[in-house]
XYZ file of C-alpha atoms in Angstrom:
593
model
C 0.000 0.000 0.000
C 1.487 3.204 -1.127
C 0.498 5.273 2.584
C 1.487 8.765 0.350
C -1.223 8.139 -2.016
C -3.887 8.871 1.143
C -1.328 10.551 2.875
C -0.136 13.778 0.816
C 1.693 15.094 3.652
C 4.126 12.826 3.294
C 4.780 13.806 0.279
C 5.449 17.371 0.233
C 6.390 17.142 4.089
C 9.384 15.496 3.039
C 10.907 18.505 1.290
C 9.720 21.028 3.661
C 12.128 24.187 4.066
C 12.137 26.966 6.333
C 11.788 29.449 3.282
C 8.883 27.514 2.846
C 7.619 27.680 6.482
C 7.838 31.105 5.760
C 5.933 31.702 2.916
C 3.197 29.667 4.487
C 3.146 31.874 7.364
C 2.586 35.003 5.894
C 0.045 33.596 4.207
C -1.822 31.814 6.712
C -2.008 35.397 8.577
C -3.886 36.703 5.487
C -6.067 34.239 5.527
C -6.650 34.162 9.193
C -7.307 37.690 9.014
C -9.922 37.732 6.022
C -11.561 33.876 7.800
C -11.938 35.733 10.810
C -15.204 37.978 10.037
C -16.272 35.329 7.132
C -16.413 32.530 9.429
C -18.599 34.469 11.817
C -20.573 35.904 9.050
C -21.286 32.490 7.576
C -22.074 30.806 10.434
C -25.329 33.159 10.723
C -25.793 32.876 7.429
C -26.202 29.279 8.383
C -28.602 29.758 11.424
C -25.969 28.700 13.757
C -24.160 30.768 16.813
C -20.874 33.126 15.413
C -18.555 30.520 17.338
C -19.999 27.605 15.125
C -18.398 29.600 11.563
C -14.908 29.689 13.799
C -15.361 26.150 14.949
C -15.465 24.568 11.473
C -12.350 26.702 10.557
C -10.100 25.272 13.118
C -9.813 20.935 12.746
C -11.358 20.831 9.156
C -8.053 22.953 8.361
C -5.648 20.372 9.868
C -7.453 17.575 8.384
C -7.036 18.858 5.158
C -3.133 19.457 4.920
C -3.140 16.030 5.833
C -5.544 14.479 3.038
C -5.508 17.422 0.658
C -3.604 17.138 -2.619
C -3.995 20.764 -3.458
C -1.120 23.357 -2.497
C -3.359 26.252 -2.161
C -7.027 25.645 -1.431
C -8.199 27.007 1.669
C -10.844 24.615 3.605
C -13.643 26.397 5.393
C -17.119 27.508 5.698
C -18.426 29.145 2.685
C -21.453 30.970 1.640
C -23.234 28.376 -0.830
C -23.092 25.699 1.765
C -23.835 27.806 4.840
C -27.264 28.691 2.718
C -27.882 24.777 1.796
C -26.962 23.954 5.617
C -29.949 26.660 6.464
C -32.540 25.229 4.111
C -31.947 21.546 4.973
C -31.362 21.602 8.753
C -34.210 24.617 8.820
C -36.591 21.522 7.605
C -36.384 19.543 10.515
C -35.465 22.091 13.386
C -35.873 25.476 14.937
C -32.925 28.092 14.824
C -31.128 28.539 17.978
C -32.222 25.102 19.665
C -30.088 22.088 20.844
C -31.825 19.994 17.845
C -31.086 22.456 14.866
C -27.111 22.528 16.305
C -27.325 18.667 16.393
C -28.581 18.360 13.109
C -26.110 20.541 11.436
C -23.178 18.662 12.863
C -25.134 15.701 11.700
C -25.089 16.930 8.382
C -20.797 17.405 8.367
C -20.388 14.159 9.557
C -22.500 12.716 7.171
C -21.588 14.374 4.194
C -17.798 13.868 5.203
C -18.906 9.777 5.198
C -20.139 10.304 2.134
C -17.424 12.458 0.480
C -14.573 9.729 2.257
C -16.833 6.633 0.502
C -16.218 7.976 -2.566
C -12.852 8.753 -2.676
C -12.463 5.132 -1.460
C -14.312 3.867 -4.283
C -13.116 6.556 -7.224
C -16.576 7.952 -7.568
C -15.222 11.670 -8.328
C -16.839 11.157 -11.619
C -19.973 11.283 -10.012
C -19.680 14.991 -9.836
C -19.799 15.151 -13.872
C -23.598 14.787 -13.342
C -23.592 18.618 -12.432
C -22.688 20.398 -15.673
C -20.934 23.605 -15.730
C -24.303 25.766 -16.552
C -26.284 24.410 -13.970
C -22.975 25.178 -11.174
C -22.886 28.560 -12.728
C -27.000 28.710 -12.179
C -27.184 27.588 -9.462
C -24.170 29.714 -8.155
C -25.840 32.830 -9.291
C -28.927 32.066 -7.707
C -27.587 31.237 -4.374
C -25.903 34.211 -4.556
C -29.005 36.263 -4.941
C -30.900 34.402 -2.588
C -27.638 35.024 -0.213
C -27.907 38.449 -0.334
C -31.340 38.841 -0.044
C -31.534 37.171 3.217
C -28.819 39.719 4.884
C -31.047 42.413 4.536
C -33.383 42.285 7.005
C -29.837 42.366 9.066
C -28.981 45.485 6.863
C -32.375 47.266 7.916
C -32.291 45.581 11.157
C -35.531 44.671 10.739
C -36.894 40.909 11.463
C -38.308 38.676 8.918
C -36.797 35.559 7.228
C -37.444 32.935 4.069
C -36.085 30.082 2.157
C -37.628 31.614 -1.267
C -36.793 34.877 -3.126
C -40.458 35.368 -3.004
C -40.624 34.785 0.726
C -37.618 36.894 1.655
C -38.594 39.980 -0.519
C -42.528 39.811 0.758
C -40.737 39.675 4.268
C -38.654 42.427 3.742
C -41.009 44.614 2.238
C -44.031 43.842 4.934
C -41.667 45.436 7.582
C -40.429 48.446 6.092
C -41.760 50.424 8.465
C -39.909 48.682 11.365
C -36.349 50.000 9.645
C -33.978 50.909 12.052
C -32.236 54.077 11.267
C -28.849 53.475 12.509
C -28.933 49.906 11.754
C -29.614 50.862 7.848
C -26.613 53.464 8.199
C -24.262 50.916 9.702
C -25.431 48.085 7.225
C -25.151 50.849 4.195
C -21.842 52.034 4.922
C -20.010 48.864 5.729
C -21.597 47.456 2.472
C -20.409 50.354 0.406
C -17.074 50.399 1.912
C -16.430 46.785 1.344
C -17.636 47.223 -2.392
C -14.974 50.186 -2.808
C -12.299 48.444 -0.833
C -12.872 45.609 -3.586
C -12.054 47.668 -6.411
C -10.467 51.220 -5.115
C -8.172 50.375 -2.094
C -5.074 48.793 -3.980
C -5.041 51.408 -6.722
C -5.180 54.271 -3.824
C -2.534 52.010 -2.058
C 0.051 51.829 -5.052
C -0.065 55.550 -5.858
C 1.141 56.620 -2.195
C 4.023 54.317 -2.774
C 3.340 50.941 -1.290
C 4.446 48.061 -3.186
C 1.616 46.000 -4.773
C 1.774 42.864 -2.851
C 1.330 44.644 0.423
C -1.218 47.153 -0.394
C -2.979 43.969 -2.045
C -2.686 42.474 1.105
C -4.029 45.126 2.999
C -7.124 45.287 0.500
C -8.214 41.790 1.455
C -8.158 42.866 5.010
C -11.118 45.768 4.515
C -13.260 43.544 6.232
C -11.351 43.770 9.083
C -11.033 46.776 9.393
C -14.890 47.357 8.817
C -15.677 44.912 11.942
C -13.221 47.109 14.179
C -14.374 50.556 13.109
C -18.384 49.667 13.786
C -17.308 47.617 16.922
C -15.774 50.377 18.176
C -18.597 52.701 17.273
C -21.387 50.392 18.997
C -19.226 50.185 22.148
C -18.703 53.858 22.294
C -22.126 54.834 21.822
C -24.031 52.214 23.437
C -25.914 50.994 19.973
C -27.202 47.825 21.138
C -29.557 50.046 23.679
C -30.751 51.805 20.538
C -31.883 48.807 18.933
C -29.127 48.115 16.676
C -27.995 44.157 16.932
C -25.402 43.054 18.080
C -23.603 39.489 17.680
C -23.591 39.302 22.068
C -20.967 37.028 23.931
C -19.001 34.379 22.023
C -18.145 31.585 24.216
C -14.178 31.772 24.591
C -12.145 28.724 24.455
C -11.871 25.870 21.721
C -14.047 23.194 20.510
C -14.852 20.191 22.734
C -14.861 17.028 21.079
C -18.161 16.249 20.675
C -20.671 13.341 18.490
C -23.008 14.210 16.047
C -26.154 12.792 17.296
C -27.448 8.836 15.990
C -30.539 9.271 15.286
C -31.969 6.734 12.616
C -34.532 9.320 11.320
C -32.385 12.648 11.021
C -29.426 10.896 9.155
C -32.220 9.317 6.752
C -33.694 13.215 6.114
C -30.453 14.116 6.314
C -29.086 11.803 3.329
C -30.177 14.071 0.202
C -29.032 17.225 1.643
C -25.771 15.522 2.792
C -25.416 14.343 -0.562
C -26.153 17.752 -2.593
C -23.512 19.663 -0.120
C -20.916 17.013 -0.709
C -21.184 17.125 -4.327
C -21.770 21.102 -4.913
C -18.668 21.388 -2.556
C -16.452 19.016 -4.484
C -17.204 20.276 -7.816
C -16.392 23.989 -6.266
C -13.732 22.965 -4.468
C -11.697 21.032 -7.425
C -12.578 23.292 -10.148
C -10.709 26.287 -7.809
C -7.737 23.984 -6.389
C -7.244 22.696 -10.584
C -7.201 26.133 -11.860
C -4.727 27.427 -8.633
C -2.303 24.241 -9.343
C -2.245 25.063 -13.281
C -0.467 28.073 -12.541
C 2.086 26.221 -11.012
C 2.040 22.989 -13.823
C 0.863 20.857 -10.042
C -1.626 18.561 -9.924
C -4.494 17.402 -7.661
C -5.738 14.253 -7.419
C -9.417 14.621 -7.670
C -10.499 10.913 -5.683
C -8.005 11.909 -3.409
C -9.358 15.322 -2.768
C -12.984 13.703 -2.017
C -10.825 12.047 0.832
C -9.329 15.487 1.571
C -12.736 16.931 1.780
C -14.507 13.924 3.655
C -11.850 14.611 6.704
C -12.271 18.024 6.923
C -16.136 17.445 7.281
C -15.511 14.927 9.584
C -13.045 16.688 11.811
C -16.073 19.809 11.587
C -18.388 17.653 12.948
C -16.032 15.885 16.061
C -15.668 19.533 16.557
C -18.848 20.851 16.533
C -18.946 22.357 13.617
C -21.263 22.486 10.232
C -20.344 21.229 6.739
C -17.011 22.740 4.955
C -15.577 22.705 1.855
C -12.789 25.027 -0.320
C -13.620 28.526 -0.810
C -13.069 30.412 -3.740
C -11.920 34.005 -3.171
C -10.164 32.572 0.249
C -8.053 29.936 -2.061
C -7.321 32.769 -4.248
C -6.262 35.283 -1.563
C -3.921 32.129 -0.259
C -2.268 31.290 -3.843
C -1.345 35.232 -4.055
C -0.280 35.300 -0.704
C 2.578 32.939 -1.483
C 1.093 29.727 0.100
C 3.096 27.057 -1.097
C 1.440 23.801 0.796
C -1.576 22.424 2.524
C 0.550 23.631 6.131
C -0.670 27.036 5.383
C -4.040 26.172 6.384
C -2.410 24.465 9.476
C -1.212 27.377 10.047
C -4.730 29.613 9.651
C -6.109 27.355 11.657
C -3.576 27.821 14.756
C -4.247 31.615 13.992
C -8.014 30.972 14.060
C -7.515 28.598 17.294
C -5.848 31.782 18.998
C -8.812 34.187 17.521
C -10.892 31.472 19.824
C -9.368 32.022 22.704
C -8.341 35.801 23.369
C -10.409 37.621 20.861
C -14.053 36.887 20.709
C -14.493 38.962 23.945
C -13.642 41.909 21.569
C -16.837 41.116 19.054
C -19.490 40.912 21.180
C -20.855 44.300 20.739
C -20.097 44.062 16.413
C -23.338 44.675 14.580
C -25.012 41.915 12.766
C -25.374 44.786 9.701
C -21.381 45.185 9.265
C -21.701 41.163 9.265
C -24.576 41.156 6.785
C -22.418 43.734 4.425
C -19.580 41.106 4.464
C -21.699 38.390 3.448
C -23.684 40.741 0.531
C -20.274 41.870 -1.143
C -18.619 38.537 -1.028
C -21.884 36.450 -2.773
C -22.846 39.135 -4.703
C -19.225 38.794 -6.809
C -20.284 35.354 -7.321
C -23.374 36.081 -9.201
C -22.485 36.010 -13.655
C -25.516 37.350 -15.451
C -23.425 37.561 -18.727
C -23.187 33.800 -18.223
C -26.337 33.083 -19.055
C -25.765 35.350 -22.451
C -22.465 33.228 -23.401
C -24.878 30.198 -22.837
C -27.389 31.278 -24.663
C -25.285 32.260 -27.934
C -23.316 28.492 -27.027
C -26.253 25.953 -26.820
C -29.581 26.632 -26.137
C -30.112 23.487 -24.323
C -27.591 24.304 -21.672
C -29.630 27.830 -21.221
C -32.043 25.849 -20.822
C -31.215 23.872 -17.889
C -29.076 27.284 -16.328
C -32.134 29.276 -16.435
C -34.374 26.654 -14.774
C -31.616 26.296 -11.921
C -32.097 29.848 -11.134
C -35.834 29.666 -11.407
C -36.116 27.188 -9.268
C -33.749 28.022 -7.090
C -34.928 31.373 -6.372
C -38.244 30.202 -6.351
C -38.410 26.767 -4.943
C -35.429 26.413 -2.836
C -31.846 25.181 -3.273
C -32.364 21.860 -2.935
C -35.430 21.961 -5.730
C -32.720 23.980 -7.738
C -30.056 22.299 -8.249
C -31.806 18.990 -8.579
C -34.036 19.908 -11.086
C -31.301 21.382 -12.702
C -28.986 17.767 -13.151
C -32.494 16.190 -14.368
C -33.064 18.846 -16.547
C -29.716 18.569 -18.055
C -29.804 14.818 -18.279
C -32.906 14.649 -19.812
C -31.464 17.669 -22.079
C -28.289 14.926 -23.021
C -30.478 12.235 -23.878
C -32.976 14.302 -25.893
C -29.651 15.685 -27.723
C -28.312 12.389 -28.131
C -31.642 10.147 -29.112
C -31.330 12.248 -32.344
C -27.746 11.967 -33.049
C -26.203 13.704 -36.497
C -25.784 11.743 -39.034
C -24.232 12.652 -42.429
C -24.239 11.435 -46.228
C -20.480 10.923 -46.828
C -18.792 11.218 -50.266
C -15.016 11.107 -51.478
C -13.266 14.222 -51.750
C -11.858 14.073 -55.208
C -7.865 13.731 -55.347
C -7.852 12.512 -51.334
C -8.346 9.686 -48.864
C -11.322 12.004 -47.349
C -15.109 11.078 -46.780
C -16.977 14.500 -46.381
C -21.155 15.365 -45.870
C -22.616 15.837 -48.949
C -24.399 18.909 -48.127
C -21.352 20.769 -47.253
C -18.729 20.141 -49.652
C -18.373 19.114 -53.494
C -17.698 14.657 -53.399
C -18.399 11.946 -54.862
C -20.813 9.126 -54.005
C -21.362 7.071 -56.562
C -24.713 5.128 -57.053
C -23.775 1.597 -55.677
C -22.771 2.620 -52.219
C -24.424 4.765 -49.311
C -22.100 5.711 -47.073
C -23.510 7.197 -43.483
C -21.319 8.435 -41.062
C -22.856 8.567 -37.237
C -21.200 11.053 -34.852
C -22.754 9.556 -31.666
C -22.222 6.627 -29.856
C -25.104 3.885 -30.113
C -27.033 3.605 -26.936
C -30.828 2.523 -26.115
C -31.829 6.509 -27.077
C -30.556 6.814 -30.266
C -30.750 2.952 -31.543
C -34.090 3.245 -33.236
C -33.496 6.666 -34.622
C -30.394 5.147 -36.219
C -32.251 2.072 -37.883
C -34.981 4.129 -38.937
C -32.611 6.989 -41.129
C -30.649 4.293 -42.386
C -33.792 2.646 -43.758
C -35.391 5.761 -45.249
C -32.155 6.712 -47.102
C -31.874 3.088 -48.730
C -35.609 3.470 -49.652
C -34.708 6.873 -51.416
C -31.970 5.298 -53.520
C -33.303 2.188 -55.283
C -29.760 1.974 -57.248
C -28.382 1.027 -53.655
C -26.473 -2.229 -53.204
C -24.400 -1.623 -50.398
C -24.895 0.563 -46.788
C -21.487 1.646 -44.999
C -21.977 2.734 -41.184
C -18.800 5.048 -40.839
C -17.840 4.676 -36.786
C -15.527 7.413 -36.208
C -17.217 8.764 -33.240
C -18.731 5.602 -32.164
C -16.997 4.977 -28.418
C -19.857 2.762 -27.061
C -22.429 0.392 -28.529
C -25.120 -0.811 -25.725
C -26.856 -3.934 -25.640
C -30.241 -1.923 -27.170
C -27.820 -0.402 -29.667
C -26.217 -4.071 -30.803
C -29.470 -5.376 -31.382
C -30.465 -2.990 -33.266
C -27.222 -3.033 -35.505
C -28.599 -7.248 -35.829
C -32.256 -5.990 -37.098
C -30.803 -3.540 -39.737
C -28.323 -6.042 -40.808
C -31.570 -8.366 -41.606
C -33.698 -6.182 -42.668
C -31.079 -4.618 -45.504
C -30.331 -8.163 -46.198
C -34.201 -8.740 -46.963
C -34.081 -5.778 -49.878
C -30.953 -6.995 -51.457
C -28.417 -4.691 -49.404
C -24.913 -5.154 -48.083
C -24.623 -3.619 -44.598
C -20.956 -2.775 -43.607
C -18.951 -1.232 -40.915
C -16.242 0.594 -41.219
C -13.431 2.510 -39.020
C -14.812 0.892 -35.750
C -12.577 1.874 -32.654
C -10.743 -1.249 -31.222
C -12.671 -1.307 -27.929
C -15.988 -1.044 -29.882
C -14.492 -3.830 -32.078
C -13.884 -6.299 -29.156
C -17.302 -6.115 -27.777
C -18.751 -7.158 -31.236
C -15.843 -9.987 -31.663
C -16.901 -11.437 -28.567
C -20.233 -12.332 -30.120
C -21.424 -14.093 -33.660
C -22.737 -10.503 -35.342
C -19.469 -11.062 -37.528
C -20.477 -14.242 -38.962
C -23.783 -13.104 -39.739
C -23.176 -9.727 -41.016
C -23.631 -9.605 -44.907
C -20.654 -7.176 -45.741
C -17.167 -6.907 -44.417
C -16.111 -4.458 -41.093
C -13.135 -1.750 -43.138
C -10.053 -0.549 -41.702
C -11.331 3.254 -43.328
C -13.998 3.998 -45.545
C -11.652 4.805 -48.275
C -10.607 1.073 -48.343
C -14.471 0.565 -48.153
C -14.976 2.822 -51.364
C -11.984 1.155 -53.607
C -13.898 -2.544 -52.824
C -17.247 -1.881 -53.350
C -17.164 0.625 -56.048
C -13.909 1.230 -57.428
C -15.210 2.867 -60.919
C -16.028 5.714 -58.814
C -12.940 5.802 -56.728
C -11.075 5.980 -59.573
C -12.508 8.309 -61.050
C -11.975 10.306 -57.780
C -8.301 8.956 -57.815
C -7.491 10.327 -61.099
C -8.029 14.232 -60.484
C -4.494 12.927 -57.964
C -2.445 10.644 -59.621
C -0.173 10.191 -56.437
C -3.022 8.587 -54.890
C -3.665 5.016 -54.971
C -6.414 2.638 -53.962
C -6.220 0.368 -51.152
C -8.662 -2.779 -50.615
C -7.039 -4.004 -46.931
C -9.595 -5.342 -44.559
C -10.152 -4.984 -40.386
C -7.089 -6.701 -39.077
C -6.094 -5.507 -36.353
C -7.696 -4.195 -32.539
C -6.807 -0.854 -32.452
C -7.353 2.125 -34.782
C-alpha cells in the first residue's frame, strides 16, 4: 500500500524548508485575518451561533493538509453551503435550539462519510452529473438568494425565508420597522467593502506601497470594517438603541463532541448531505485545478474527495457544520505565497488563537457590518453575462441554467439544483436520441469522406455511405435504424450501406441489437450492410459475439478502403483528379485504430 497516495503530507512534508515555512506563514495570517469575520458571518448565514463559523475553521483545516492534494485551497465555511446547511437543517429544526445545532453537525459528519466513501471507491466522476451551466445557475442564484436574506440584518428589521419570493414579501411587509442606525451601519459597511474591492489597492500603489502589500491590505477591509463599527457600537451604546449586536461568544476551543445517531435525522439528512458534498467538491476542485495550473501541479481529484470527507468529519467531532474550499479565500492564499496544505495548518492555529483571546472583543459588532460582508462577497459570485455566453453556445444548456435559477430562487436550493442535473440529463439524452448523421462522399484527389451537403464529393450510385457522430445507446438505436432505412428506400440503385464509426466509443446492448435488425432487414431488400473505421474497444465487444459471422458485408479498416472494394469505378474516377493517390482494398485486421 502506497500510505502517500492517502497521505499527501508525506509527500510534500518530506521537502519542507524553512523558506517555505515562511511563505506559508505570511500567508496563513492573510487568511486568518480575512476567515476571521467570514467565518462568523457564515455561520449566521447558516442559522448557527458566530462561534460555530470559527469552529469549522479550526480541525477541518488540519485535516485537510493532511488528506488534501492541493497546495493552495483554503478549507472552510463558505457561503453556498452555509445557505444549503440553512434550508436543509431549517426543515427539521428550529434556529437557535439544541436539535437544529445537532442536526447541522449531523449533516458534516455525514456528508464527510459520504465524500470519504467515494474517494475510497473513485466515484469523483460522479460529480460530472452537475454540468458547468447548472454550477454557474445555481451559483448565481444562491448568490441572490444570499444576499437577499442579509437584509433584514442590513435594515435591522426581522423577517426571514427560504424563497426569493418569501424573503422579498418579508422584507417589504416590515419596512416600516427599519432601524435608522442599523440601515446606516449596514449601508456604509456594504459600500465600503464594495470600494475596498475595487479602489483600495489602486489608492494604495499611488502613495508608494508596493503591490503585494497594499494587495494584502485590501483583502483585510473587512477587518477593518468589523473594528471601526465595533468600536462605534461600544462607544455609543448601539445595542440600547436597537441596533444588533452578535452578544458574547463563548471563549475557548471546541470540545470534542458526536453528532447525534438518530436513525430518522441521518435518513432526512441523506439528500441534503449528498447535494452539499457534491456542490462542494465540484467547487472545491474546479478552484484547487485552476490554482495548481499556474504552477504545472496537480491534484488528485479521488483523493481530494478524501481530503474533503476529513475536513467534514473533523467539523463535525468539533462541533462544527459542513465545509468545503472557498473560492476568493483559495485565491487570496495562492497570491499570498502559500506554497502547501501547512498554510491552512497554520490559519487554523491563527483561528484557534482568535478562539481564545479575541471573541471577547466582538461581542458588541453589529449583525449589519456582518450582513455587508456576506452581501459583497456572494454578490461577486453572481455572472448574469453567463447566461448570455450560454445562450449564444447551446440553447439546451440555457435551458437547464435558467431553470436552476428559477427554481432556485423560487423553490429552494435543494429543488434547484436537482431539477437542474435532471433537466440537463434529460437535455443529453434528448440531444443524443437524435444523433447527427451525415451522407459521406469522397473528396476528389484525397483519402477524405466529407457530408454531402457541405462540400463538393463523390458518391457514386452503388454505395451509401452514413457516417454517425454519436455513440449507439438505447436513445438513439431506433433513430439510427430508422434513417438508415429511409435513405436506402430513397436510392433504389443502392447495393451496399457503410456505417462510418468514427465517433462511435460505445455500442449498448439496445444499440447491438439494433445493428442485428438492420443487418436483416437490408439483407431482406438486397443490401450489403458494412462497418467501417470501428474503434478497437468497440471492435472487441462485437468480436466477442457471432454478429461477424452473420453480417452480410465486411467491417473496413477506413472507408476509403471501403470505397476502392465496393465501387472502385467511382474511386477511380476520384483517384485520377491525384495521380499520387492510390487505392487500397485491406480489410479490419487488427484491434486498435
Amino acid at each position: 500500500m502506497n500510505l502517500k497516495r492517502y497521505f499527501p503530507i508525506l509527500d510534500w512534508g518530506s521537502t519542507y524548508t524553512r523558506d517555505t515555512a515562511t511563505n506559508d506563514l505570511i500567508a496563513a495570517v492573510i487568511v486568518t485575518i480575512m476567515l476571521i469575520p467570514q467565518s462568523l458571518a457564515y455561520a449566521l448565514l447558516a442559522g448557527l451561533p458566530p462561534e460555530i463559523g470559527l469552529y469549522a475553521s479550526i480541525l477541518p483545516l488540519v485535516a485537510y493538509a493532511i488528506f488534501g492534494t492541493s497546495r493552495a485551497l483554503a478549507v472552510g465555511p463558505v457561503a453556498v453551503v452555509s445557505l444549503m446547511t440553512a434550508s436543509a437543517v431549517g426543515e427539521l429544526a428550529a434556529q437557535g435550539t439544541a436539535e437544529y445545532l445537532g442536526a447541522a453537525i449531523a449533516l458534516a459528519f455525514l456528508s464527510g462519510l459520504m465524500l470519504v466513501v467515494m474517494g475510497l471507491f473513485r466515484l469523483g466522476f460522479l460529480a460530472s452529473l452537475l454540468s458547468h451551466p447548472v454550477i454557474s445557475g445555481f451559483i448565481t442564484a444562491s448568490g441572490l438568494l444570499i444576499a437577499a436574506s442579509q437584509l433584514k440584518h442590513v435594515l435591522g428589521i426581522g423577517g426571514g425565508g427560504h424563497t426569493m419570493v418569501e424573503i422579498m414579501g418579508s422584507v417589504l411587509s416590515r419596512l416600516g420597522e427599519i432601524n435608522l442606525i442599523t440601515l446606516v451601519i449596514g449601508v456604509s459597511a456594504t459600500a465600503f467593502l464594495f470600494w475596498v474591492r475595487k479602489g483600495l489597492k489602486p489608492l494604495l500603489i499611488s502613495f508608494g506601497l508596493r503591490p503585494r502589500l497594499a494587495d494584502s491590505l485590501a483583502k483585510a477591509g473587512p477587518v477593518a470594517a468589523v473594528a471601526a463599527t465595533t468600536v462605534a457600537a461600544t462607544v455609543f451604546h448601539l445595542g440600547d438603541q436597537g441596533v444588533k449586536l452578535v452578544g458574547d461568544i463563548p471563549t475557548g476551543l471546541p470540545m470534542p463532541t458526536l453528532p447525534p445517531f438518530d436513525a430518522k435525522l441521518w435518513l432526512d439528512l441523506a439528500g441534503p448531505a449528498l447535494l452539499i458534498s457534491v456542490v462542494g467538491f465540484v467547487e472545491s476542485v474546479s478552484v484547487a485545478q485552476t490554482l495548481a495550473a499556474k504552477k504545472r501541479q496537480r491534484i488528485v481529484p479521488d483523493q481530494e474527495l478524501i481530503g474533503l470527507g476529513a475536513s467534514n468529519i473533523a467539523a463535525a467531532v468539533s462541533g462544527g457544520y459542513p465545509v468545503t474550499g472557498g473560492f476568493a479565500r483559495s485565491v487570496v492564499n495562492f497570491d499570498a505565497g502559500a506554497e502547501t496544505p501547512a498554510a491552512g495548518a497554520y490559519t487554523a492555529v491563527g483561528i484557534a488563537l482568535a478562539t481564545l483571546f479575541l471573541t471577547p472583543l466582538l461581542a458588541n459588532l453589529p449583525q449589519a457590518t456582518l450582513a455587508g460582508t456576506i452581501i459583497v462577497a456572494v454578490l461577486s459570485l453572481v455572472d448574469f453575462k453567463a447566461l448570455k455566453r450560454t445562450w449564444v453556445y447551446s440553447k439546451s444548456d440555457f435551458t437547464a441554467m435558467a431553470a436552476t435559477i428559477l427554481v432556485t430562487l423560487g423553490i429552494g436550493v435543494e429543488a434547484g439544483i436537482t431539477s437542474g442535473v435532471v433537466l440537463s440529463v434529460l437535455l443529453y439524452l434528448f440531444r443524443t436520441s437524435r444523433p447527427h448523421m451525415a451522407v459521406v462522399g469522397i473528396v476528389p484527389g484525397t483519402e477524405h469522406f466529407r457530408n454531402v451537403q457541405r462540400h463538393r464529393v463523390l458518391t457514386g450510385t452503388k454505395v451509401l455511405s452514413v457516417r454517425v457522430d454519436e455513440s449507439l445507446y438505447f436513445a438513439n438505436s431506433r433513430f439510427l435504424e430508422d434513417r438508415i432505412l429511409e435513405l436506402v428506400a430513397e436510392r433504389p440503385s443502392i447495393s451496399h450501406v457503410v456505417l462510418m464509426c468514427p465517433a462511435v466509443n460505445v455500442i449498448d446492448a439496445s444499440a447491438f441489437e439494433t445493428l442485428e435488425e438492420l443487418n436483416r432487414r437490408l439483407k431482406d431488400s438486397g443490401v450489403k450492410f458494412h462497418l467501417s473505421e470501428v474503434k478497437g474497444p468497440v471492435m472487441d465487444r462485437l468480436q466477442q459475439t457471432d454478429f461477424l459471422e452473420h453480417l452480410t458485408g465486411e467491417v473496413f479498416l477506413t472507408q476509403y478502403q471501403a470505397f476502392c472494394t465496393l465501387d472502385p469505378h467511382t474511386a477511380h474516377v476520384a483517384e485520377a483528379r491525384n495521380p499520387k493517390q492510390k487505392a487500397t482494398s485491406d480489410l479490419w485486421s487488427g484491434p486498435e485504430i
